[in-house]
Structure formats: C-alpha cells, structure tokens
mmCIF file of C-alpha atoms in Angstrom:
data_model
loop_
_atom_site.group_PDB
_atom_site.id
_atom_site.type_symbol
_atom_site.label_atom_id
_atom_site.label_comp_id
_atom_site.label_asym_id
_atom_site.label_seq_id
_atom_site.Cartn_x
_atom_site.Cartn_y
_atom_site.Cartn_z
ATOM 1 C CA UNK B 1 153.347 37.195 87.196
ATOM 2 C CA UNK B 2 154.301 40.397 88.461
ATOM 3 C CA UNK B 3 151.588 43.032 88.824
ATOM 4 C CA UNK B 4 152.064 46.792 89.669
ATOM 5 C CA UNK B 5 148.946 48.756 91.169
ATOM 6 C CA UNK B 6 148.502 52.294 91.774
ATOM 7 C CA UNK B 7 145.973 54.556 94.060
ATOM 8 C CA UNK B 8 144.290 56.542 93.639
ATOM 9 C CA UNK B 9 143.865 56.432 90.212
ATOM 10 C CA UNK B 10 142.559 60.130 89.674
ATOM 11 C CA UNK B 11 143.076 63.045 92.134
ATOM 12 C CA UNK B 12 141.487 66.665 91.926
ATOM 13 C CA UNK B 13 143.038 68.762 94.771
ATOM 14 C CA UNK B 14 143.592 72.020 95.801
ATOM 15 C CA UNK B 15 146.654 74.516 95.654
ATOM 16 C CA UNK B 16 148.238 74.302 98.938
ATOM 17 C CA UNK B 17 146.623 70.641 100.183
ATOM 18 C CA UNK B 18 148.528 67.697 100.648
ATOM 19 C CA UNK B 19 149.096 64.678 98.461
ATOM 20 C CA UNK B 20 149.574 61.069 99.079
ATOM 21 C CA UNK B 21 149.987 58.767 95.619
ATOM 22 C CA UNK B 22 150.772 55.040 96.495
ATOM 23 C CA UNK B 23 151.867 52.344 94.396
ATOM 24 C CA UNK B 24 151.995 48.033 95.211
ATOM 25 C CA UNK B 25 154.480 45.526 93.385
ATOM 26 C CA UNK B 26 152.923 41.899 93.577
ATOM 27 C CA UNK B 27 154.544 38.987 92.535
ATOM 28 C CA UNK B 28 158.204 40.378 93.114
ATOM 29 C CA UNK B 29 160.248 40.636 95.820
ATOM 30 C CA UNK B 30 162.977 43.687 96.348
ATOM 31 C CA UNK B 31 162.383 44.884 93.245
ATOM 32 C CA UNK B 32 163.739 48.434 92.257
ATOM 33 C CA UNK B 33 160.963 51.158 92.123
ATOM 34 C CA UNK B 34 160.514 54.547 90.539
ATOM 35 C CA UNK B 35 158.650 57.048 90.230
ATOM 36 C CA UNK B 36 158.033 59.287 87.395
ATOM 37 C CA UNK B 37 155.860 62.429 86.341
ATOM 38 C CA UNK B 38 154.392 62.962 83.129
ATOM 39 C CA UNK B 39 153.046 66.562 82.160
ATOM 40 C CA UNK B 40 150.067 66.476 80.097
ATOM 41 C CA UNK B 41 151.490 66.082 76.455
ATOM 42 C CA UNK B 42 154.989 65.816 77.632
ATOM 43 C CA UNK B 43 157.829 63.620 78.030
ATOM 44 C CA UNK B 44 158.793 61.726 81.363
ATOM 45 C CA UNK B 45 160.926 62.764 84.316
ATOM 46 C CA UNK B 46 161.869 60.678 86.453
ATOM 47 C CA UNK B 47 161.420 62.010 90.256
ATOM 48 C CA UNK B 48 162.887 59.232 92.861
ATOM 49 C CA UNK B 49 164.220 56.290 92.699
ATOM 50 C CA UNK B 50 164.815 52.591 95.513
ATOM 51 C CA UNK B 51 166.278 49.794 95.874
ATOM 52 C CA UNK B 52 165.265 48.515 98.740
ATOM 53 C CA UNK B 53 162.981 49.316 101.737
ATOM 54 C CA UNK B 54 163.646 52.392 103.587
ATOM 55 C CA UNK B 55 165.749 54.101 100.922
ATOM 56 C CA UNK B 56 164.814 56.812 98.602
ATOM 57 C CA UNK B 57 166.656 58.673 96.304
ATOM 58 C CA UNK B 58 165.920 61.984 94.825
ATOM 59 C CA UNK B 59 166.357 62.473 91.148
ATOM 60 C CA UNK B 60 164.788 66.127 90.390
ATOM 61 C CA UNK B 61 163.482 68.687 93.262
ATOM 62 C CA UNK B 62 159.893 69.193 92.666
ATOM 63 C CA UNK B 63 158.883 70.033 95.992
ATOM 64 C CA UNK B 64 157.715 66.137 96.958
ATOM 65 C CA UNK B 65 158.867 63.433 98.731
ATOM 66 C CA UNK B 66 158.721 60.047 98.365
ATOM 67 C CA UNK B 67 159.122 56.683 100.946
ATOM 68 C CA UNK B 68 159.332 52.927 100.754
ATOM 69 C CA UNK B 69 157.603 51.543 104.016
ATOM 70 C CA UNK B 70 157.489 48.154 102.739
ATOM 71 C CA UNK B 71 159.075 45.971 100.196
ATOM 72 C CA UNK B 72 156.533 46.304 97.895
ATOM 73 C CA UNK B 73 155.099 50.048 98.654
ATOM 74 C CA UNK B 74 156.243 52.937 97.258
ATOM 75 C CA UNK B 75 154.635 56.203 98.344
ATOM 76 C CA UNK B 76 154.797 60.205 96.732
ATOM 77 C CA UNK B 77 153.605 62.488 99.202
ATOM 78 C CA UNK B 78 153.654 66.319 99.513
ATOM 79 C CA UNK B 79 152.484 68.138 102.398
ATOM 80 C CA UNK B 80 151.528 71.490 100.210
ATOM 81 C CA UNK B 81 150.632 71.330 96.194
ATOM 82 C CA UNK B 82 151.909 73.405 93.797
ATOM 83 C CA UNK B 83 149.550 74.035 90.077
ATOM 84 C CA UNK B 84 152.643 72.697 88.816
ATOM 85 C CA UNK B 85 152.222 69.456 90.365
ATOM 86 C CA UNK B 86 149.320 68.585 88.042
ATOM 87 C CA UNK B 87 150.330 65.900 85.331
ATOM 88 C CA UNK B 88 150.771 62.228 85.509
ATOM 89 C CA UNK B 89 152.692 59.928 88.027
ATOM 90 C CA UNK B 90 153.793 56.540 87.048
ATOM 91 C CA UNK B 91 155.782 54.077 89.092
ATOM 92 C CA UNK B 92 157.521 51.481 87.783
ATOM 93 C CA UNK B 93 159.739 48.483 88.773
ATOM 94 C CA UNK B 94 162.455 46.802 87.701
ATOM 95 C CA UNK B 95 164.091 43.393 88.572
ATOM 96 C CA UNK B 96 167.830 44.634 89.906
ATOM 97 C CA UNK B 97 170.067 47.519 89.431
ATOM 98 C CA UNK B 98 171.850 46.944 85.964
ATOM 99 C CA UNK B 99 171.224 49.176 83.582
ATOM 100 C CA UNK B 100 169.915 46.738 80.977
ATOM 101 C CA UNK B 101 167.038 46.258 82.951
ATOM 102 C CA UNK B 102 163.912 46.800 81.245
ATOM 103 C CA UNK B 103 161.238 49.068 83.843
ATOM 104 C CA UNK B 104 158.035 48.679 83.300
ATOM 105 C CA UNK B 105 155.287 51.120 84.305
ATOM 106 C CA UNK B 106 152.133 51.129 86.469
ATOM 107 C CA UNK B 107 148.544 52.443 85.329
ATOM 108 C CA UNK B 108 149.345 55.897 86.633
ATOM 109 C CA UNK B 109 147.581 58.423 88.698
ATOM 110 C CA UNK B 110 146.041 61.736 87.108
ATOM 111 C CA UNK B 111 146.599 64.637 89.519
ATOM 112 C CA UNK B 112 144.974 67.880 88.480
ATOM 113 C CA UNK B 113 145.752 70.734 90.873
ATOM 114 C CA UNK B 114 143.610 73.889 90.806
ATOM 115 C CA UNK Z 1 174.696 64.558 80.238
ATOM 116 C CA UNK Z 2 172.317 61.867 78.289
ATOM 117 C CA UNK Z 3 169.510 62.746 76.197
ATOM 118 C CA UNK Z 4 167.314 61.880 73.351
ATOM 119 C CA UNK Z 5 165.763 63.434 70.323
ATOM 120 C CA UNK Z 6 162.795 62.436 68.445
ATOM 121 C CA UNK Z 7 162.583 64.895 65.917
ATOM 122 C CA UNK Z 8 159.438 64.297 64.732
ATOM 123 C CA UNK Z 9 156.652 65.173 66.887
ATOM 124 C CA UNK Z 10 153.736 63.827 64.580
ATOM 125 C CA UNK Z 11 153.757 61.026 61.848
ATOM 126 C CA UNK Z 12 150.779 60.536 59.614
ATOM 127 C CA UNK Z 13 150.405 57.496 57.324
ATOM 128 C CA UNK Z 14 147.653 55.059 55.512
ATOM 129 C CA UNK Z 15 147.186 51.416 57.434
ATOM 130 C CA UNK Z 16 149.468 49.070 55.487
ATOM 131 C CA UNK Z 17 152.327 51.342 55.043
ATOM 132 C CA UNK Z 18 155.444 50.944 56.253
ATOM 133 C CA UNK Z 19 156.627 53.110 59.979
ATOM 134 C CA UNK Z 20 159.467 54.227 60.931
ATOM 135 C CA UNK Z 21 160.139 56.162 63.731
ATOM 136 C CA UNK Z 22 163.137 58.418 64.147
ATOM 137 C CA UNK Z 23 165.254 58.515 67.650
ATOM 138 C CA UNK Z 24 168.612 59.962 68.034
ATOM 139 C CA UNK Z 25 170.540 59.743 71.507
ATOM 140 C CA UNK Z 26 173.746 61.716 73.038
ATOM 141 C CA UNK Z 27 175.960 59.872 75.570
ATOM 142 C CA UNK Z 28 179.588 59.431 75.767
ATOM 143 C CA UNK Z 29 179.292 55.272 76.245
ATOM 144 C CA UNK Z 30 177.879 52.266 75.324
ATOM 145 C CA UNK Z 31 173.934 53.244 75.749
ATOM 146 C CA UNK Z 32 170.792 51.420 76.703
ATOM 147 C CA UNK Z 33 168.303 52.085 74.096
ATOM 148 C CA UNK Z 34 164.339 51.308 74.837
ATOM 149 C CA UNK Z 35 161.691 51.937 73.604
ATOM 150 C CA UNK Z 36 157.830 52.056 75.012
ATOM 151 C CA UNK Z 37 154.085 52.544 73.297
ATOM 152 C CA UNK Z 38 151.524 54.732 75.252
ATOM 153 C CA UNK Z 39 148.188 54.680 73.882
ATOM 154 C CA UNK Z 40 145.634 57.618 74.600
ATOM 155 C CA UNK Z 41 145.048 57.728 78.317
ATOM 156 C CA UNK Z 42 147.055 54.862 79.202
ATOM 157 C CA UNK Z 43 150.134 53.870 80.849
ATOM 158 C CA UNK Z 44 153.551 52.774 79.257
ATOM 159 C CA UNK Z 45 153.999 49.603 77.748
ATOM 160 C CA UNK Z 46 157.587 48.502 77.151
ATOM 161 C CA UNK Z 47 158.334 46.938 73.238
ATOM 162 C CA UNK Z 48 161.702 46.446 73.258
ATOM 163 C CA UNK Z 49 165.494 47.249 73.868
ATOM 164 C CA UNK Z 50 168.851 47.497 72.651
ATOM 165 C CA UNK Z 51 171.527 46.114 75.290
ATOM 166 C CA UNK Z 52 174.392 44.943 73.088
ATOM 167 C CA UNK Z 53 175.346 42.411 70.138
ATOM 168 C CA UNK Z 54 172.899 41.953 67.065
ATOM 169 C CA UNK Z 55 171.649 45.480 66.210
ATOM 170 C CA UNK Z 56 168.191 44.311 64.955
ATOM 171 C CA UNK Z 57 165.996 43.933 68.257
ATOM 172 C CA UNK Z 58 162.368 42.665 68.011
ATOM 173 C CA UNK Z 59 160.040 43.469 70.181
ATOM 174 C CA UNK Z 60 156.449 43.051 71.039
ATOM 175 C CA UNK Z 61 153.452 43.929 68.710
ATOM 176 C CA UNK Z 62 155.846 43.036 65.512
ATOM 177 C CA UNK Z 63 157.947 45.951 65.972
ATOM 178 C CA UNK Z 64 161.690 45.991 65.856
ATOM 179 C CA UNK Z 65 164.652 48.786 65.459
ATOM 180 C CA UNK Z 66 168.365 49.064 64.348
ATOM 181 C CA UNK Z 67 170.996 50.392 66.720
ATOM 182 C CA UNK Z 68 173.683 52.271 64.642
ATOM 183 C CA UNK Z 69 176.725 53.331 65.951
ATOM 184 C CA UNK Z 70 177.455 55.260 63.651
ATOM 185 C CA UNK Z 71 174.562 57.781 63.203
ATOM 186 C CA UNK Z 72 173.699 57.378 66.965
ATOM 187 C CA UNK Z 73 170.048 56.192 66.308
ATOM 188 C CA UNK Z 74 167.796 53.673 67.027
ATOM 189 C CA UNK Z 75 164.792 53.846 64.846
ATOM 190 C CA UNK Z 76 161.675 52.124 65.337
ATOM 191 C CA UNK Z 77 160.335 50.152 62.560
ATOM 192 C CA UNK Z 78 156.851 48.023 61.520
ATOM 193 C CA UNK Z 79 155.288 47.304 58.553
ATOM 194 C CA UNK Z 80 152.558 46.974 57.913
ATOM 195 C CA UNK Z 81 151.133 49.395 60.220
ATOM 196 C CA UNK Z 82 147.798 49.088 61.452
ATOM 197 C CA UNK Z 83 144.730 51.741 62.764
ATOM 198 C CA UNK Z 84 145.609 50.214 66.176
ATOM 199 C CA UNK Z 85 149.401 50.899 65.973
ATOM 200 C CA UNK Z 86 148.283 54.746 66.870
ATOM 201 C CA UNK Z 87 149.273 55.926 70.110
ATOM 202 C CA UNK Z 88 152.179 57.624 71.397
ATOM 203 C CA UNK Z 89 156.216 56.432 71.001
ATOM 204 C CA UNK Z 90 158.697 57.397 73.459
ATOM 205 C CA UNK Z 91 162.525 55.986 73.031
ATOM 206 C CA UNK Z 92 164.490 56.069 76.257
ATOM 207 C CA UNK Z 93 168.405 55.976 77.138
ATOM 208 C CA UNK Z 94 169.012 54.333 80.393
ATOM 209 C CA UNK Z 95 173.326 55.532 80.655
ATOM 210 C CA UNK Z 96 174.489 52.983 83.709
ATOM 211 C CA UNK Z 97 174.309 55.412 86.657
ATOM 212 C CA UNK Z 98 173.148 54.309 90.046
ATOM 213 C CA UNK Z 99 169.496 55.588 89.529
ATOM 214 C CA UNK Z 100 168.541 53.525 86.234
ATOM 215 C CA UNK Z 101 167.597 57.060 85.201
ATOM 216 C CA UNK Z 102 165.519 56.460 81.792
ATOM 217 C CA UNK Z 103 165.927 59.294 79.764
ATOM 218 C CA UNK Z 104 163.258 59.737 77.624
ATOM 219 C CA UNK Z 105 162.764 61.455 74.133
ATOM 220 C CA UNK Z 106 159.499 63.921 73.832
ATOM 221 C CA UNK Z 107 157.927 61.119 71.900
ATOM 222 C CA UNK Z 108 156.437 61.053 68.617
ATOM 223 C CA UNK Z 109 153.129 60.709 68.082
ATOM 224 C CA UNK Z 110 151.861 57.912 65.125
ATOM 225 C CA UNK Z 111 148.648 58.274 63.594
ATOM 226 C CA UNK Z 112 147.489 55.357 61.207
ATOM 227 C CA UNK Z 113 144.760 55.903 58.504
ATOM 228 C CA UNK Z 114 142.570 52.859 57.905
#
C-alpha cells in the first residue's frame, strides 16, 4: 500500500525567512505529485505539479518554488516568506497522467507566518 | 476556464436525515467530477468520482452522487447521515489538461445533529 508522508508537520516562521516543506511517496514508483495550498477556511489551489524526477511545473506564482530530487521526494521551498504564505500545504500523488485519475492527499503541513 | 460552485457554504441537519450536497461545475467538455471529505484539522480524503457511463457513483463511507448533464451538477448524497458525517465537502473538476489541475469548489461545510 501506498503511503504519502509529509515534514514538518507544523511550521511557525518569520516574515522574510526561508521555507523548506518536504513530502515522501512509499509504495509507488513514478508516481505524479502535487502540491497544493490551502488558506485557513478556504478552498484549494493547486501550486506545482511532476511527473517525473527532475521536472516541475508551475501552476500559480506565489513566490515559491518547488523540486523533485528523487522519485519519491517532492520539495516546496522559498528562500524569503511572505504573511501570505501562511495556510496549509498538501501534496498529493496520483498513479499516471490521465485525467480520471483519482489524487489523493498527504497529512499536510501548517505554516503560520508572522 | 473550469470551475466549481458549491453554493451552500453551511448545511445543518438532525442525524438520520437524509444529505445532500449541492455542486455545480463550468467546463466546455466532458468533466471529471470528484469529490473529497476533510474533517476538522485533517487532510483530504477522496470518496468518490464521476469518469463516464452510469451516472450514480458510490463511494466510500456510503456516499454516492448523480452526474447530470443536463443541470451540470453532481450532488453528493447519504442517508442516513450520521454525527460523524460532519466535516468539510469539497467537489473538484479535474478538465484533461497536462497538469491534472483539480479544481476545487469552496466546499460546504455539513454539520450533523445527534
């Protein structure tokens, strides 16, 4: 079974610090990843998206970056926070690239930025 | 441009009554219709999905929706709900582009009396 881990899983941080959020896929290989930001209450946005290691695409400008060192890594990152940054950040896999495939979400990481 | 509306932001009813959540979607195609369950502080857990053919889906936790063309909605349904059905629905459009972008509705949140 496929599991889907994420670090850390709360994070209070200064305005103007850098951020590194990591999520692990176990039990899958070259799945598809995402990654996703929730503001508190809101809906979900999804940020970037891969399909394989070493490619990341951007889906909305938020002032972060993301990378896929390994197969099963997917890493957010920002060198300088923003207060907007606070919220929640989700990955999530899914098995290919058709569109009928069901992603399903990590435990999230709880980022409050002051 | 995709997108989803749940038009109600708040549903209130008595444990053993019948739910039904509302979710309309916009897209010029044949859509992929989800939907997912997050309860308070958690992640997203997927129930179920609408790729093509039989219009009734089931999903997980005895829910299931209808997919109508016609009205372009696809409502959640259960009954009877239960105290622990409360938590927070979000229905999702995932339109076929390269990203698997899930579109998600601002979700509605279900409160069940017991």
């Amino acid at each position: 079974a496929q599991t889907i881990h994420q670090w850390p899983v709360a994070e209070i941080k200064a305005v103007g610090s850098p951020l590194s959020l990591g999520c692990t896929i176990k039990g899958k290989s070259s799945p598809n990843l995402y990654w996703y930001w929730q503001a508190t209450g809101g809906t979900l946005q999804q940020l970037f998206y891969s399909i394989t290691v070493g490619q990341v695409e951007s889906v909305v400008q938020l002032n972060l970056s993301a990378s896929r060192p390994k197969d099963d890594q997917f890493i957010l990152s920002t060198e300088k926070l923003l207060l907007s940054h606070s919220g929640f950040y989700l990955c999530a896999w899914s098995l290919g690239r058709g569109a009928s495939d069901t992603q399903y979400f990590g435990p999230g990481t709880r980022l409050l930025v002051l | 441009a995709q997108s989803v509306d749940q038009p109600d932001a708040h549903v209130t009813l008595s444990e053993g009554a019948s739910l039904e959540l509302r979710c309309s979607y916009s897209y010029s195609a044949a859509p992929y219709l989800f939907w997912y369950v997050q309860y308070p502080g958690q992640s997203l857990q997927f129930l179920l999905k609408y790729i093509t053919g039989d219009t009734v889906v089931k999903g997980t936790k005895g829910f299931e929706a209808e997919f109508r063309k016609s009205n372009s909605s696809f409502n959640l349904k259960k009954s009877p709900a239960h105290w622990s059905d409360s938590a927070k629905y979000f229905c999702a459009l995932e339109g076929g582009g390269s990203n698997a972008k899930l579109t998600f509705g601002k979700g509605t949140k279900l409160s069940v009396k017991s």
